């Protein structure tokens, strides 16, 4: 079973990496871009269990290690 | 309109960051994890146009700047 954790900076938190990408896209002529935010996507391959159990465990992983919940939000998606 | 670009290492390409996260999860007692891959998620806020046009433009951005297509794959999702 696979779990996908998307981690992104909270609204209002400055994103210098996103700013840099935005600037680079601008100078390449992509001028329709209004804003860029760069986040992380972590794909976990897990031993098969029931979905609820996995969701609970991945939530715990996110809170303790994967995300910095002071400045980051995350969402979890379970596939297969 | 928003476009989400998920960028991840191709199969077979070593992922040291994923390995480090896997190791950290292991030492925290999460032993059901078999593999971890760490990718990027870039969220673009774009001027409203038709969906096909945006998809084409974001594909071009991904090929020229966002992804390193030698070692990375990507997928694009258009929302709103």
Short mmCIF file of C-alpha atoms in Angstrom, two decimals:
data_model
loop_
_atom_site.label_atom_id
_atom_site.label_comp_id
_atom_site.label_asym_id
_atom_site.label_seq_id
_atom_site.Cartn_x
_atom_site.Cartn_y
_atom_site.Cartn_z
CA UNK A 1 0.00 0.00 0.00
CA UNK A 2 1.18 3.50 -0.77
CA UNK A 3 0.68 6.72 1.12
CA UNK A 4 1.39 10.12 -0.40
CA UNK A 5 2.08 12.98 1.99
CA UNK A 6 1.99 16.45 0.47
CA UNK A 7 3.72 19.02 2.64
CA UNK A 8 3.43 22.72 1.90
CA UNK A 9 4.16 25.97 3.69
CA UNK A 10 1.25 27.58 5.51
CA UNK A 11 -0.37 30.66 4.00
CA UNK A 12 1.56 33.73 5.02
CA UNK A 13 4.86 31.91 5.46
CA UNK A 14 7.49 33.30 3.09
CA UNK A 15 8.64 30.87 0.40
CA UNK A 16 12.01 32.00 -1.00
CA UNK A 17 12.37 28.87 -3.14
CA UNK A 18 8.99 29.59 -4.72
CA UNK A 19 10.01 33.22 -5.27
CA UNK A 20 13.20 32.07 -7.03
CA UNK A 21 11.27 29.70 -9.30
CA UNK A 22 8.75 32.48 -10.06
CA UNK A 23 11.56 34.83 -10.98
CA UNK A 24 13.22 32.21 -13.20
CA UNK A 25 9.91 31.48 -14.99
CA UNK A 26 9.43 35.22 -15.50
CA UNK A 27 12.82 35.61 -17.11
CA UNK A 28 12.08 32.66 -19.40
CA UNK A 29 9.02 34.55 -20.65
CA UNK A 30 6.29 32.69 -18.76
CA UNK A 31 4.50 35.86 -17.70
CA UNK A 32 1.10 34.33 -16.90
CA UNK A 33 2.40 33.02 -13.57
CA UNK A 34 1.06 34.96 -10.57
CA UNK A 35 2.50 32.95 -7.71
CA UNK A 36 4.64 29.86 -7.10
CA UNK A 37 4.83 27.75 -3.94
CA UNK A 38 7.25 24.86 -3.59
CA UNK A 39 6.39 21.96 -1.33
CA UNK A 40 7.43 18.38 -0.74
CA UNK A 41 5.78 15.17 -1.78
CA UNK A 42 6.77 12.11 0.21
CA UNK A 43 5.70 8.71 -1.11
CA UNK A 44 5.71 5.92 1.47
CA UNK A 45 5.54 2.26 0.56
CA UNK A 46 3.93 0.43 3.47
CA UNK A 47 3.10 -3.09 4.57
CA UNK A 48 -0.51 -3.87 3.75
CA UNK A 49 -2.88 -3.18 6.64
CA UNK A 50 -6.34 -1.71 6.71
CA UNK A 51 -6.70 1.80 5.40
CA UNK A 52 -7.71 3.44 8.69
CA UNK A 53 -4.71 2.00 10.51
CA UNK A 54 -2.33 3.20 7.80
CA UNK A 55 -3.91 6.65 7.75
CA UNK A 56 -3.46 6.92 11.52
CA UNK A 57 0.15 5.79 11.35
CA UNK A 58 1.06 8.13 8.48
CA UNK A 59 -0.59 11.02 10.33
CA UNK A 60 1.64 10.23 13.30
CA UNK A 61 4.73 10.09 11.04
CA UNK A 62 3.81 13.45 9.54
CA UNK A 63 3.33 15.09 12.92
CA UNK A 64 6.51 13.72 14.47
CA UNK A 65 8.96 13.78 11.57
CA UNK A 66 7.84 14.60 8.04
CA UNK A 67 6.25 18.02 8.49
CA UNK A 68 7.26 20.97 10.61
CA UNK A 69 3.75 21.79 11.80
CA UNK A 70 4.74 25.25 13.01
CA UNK A 71 5.16 26.49 9.44
CA UNK A 72 3.87 23.62 7.32
CA UNK A 73 0.54 21.96 6.57
CA UNK A 74 0.14 18.52 5.05
CA UNK A 75 -2.42 16.24 3.51
CA UNK A 76 -2.39 12.47 3.27
CA UNK A 77 -3.63 10.34 0.40
CA UNK A 78 -3.76 6.55 0.58
CA UNK A 79 -3.57 4.67 -2.73
CA UNK A 80 -4.03 0.99 -3.77
CA UNK B 1 -6.38 28.82 -12.07
CA UNK B 2 -3.96 26.55 -10.30
CA UNK B 3 -1.57 23.96 -11.66
CA UNK B 4 0.11 21.38 -9.47
CA UNK B 5 3.32 19.83 -10.77
CA UNK B 6 4.52 16.73 -8.92
CA UNK B 7 8.17 15.97 -9.59
CA UNK B 8 9.72 12.69 -8.50
CA UNK B 9 12.89 10.76 -9.20
CA UNK B 10 12.68 8.10 -11.89
CA UNK B 11 12.62 4.45 -10.84
CA UNK B 12 16.15 3.23 -10.32
CA UNK B 13 17.57 6.64 -9.46
CA UNK B 14 19.02 6.62 -5.95
CA UNK B 15 17.16 8.81 -3.47
CA UNK B 16 19.45 9.60 -0.50
CA UNK B 17 16.91 11.99 1.04
CA UNK B 18 14.30 9.24 0.94
CA UNK B 19 16.77 6.80 2.48
CA UNK B 20 17.47 9.25 5.31
CA UNK B 21 13.75 9.72 6.01
CA UNK B 22 13.26 5.93 5.91
CA UNK B 23 16.07 5.46 8.42
CA UNK B 24 14.66 8.17 10.70
CA UNK B 25 11.18 6.61 10.60
CA UNK B 26 12.72 3.23 11.40
CA UNK B 27 14.49 4.57 14.47
CA UNK B 28 11.24 6.18 15.62
CA UNK B 29 9.65 2.73 15.58
CA UNK B 30 7.63 2.98 12.36
CA UNK B 31 8.72 -0.43 11.10
CA UNK B 32 5.93 -0.99 8.57
CA UNK B 33 7.62 1.34 6.09
CA UNK B 34 9.23 -0.50 3.16
CA UNK B 35 10.40 2.40 1.03
CA UNK B 36 10.38 6.19 1.01
CA UNK B 37 10.78 8.51 -1.97
CA UNK B 38 10.96 12.26 -1.60
CA UNK B 39 9.78 14.47 -4.43
CA UNK B 40 8.74 18.05 -5.02
CA UNK B 41 5.32 19.56 -5.42
CA UNK B 42 5.17 22.91 -7.15
CA UNK B 43 1.91 24.85 -7.05
CA UNK B 44 1.54 27.50 -9.73
CA UNK B 45 -1.08 30.22 -9.60
CA UNK B 46 -1.82 31.26 -13.18
CA UNK B 47 -3.87 33.81 -15.08
CA UNK B 48 -7.16 32.28 -16.19
CA UNK B 49 -7.01 30.82 -19.70
CA UNK B 50 -8.48 27.69 -21.15
CA UNK B 51 -7.35 24.43 -19.62
CA UNK B 52 -5.57 23.05 -22.69
CA UNK B 53 -3.51 26.20 -23.10
CA UNK B 54 -2.47 26.15 -19.44
CA UNK B 55 -1.61 22.45 -19.59
CA UNK B 56 0.61 23.08 -22.60
CA UNK B 57 2.34 26.02 -20.94
CA UNK B 58 2.93 24.19 -17.66
CA UNK B 59 4.33 21.21 -19.57
CA UNK B 60 6.78 23.58 -21.24
CA UNK B 61 7.74 25.08 -17.85
CA UNK B 62 8.31 21.61 -16.43
CA UNK B 63 10.49 20.54 -19.34
CA UNK B 64 12.61 23.70 -19.40
CA UNK B 65 12.93 24.58 -15.73
CA UNK B 66 10.99 22.73 -13.06
CA UNK B 67 12.07 19.13 -13.66
CA UNK B 68 15.41 17.64 -14.57
CA UNK B 69 14.06 15.18 -17.11
CA UNK B 70 17.25 13.13 -17.15
CA UNK B 71 16.56 11.82 -13.65
CA UNK B 72 13.05 13.07 -12.86
CA UNK B 73 9.52 12.41 -14.03
CA UNK B 74 6.59 14.71 -13.46
CA UNK B 75 2.84 14.88 -13.68
CA UNK B 76 0.62 17.91 -14.04
CA UNK B 77 -2.78 18.49 -12.48
CA UNK B 78 -4.93 21.50 -13.29
CA UNK B 79 -7.43 22.60 -10.64
CA UNK B 80 -10.31 25.15 -10.51
#
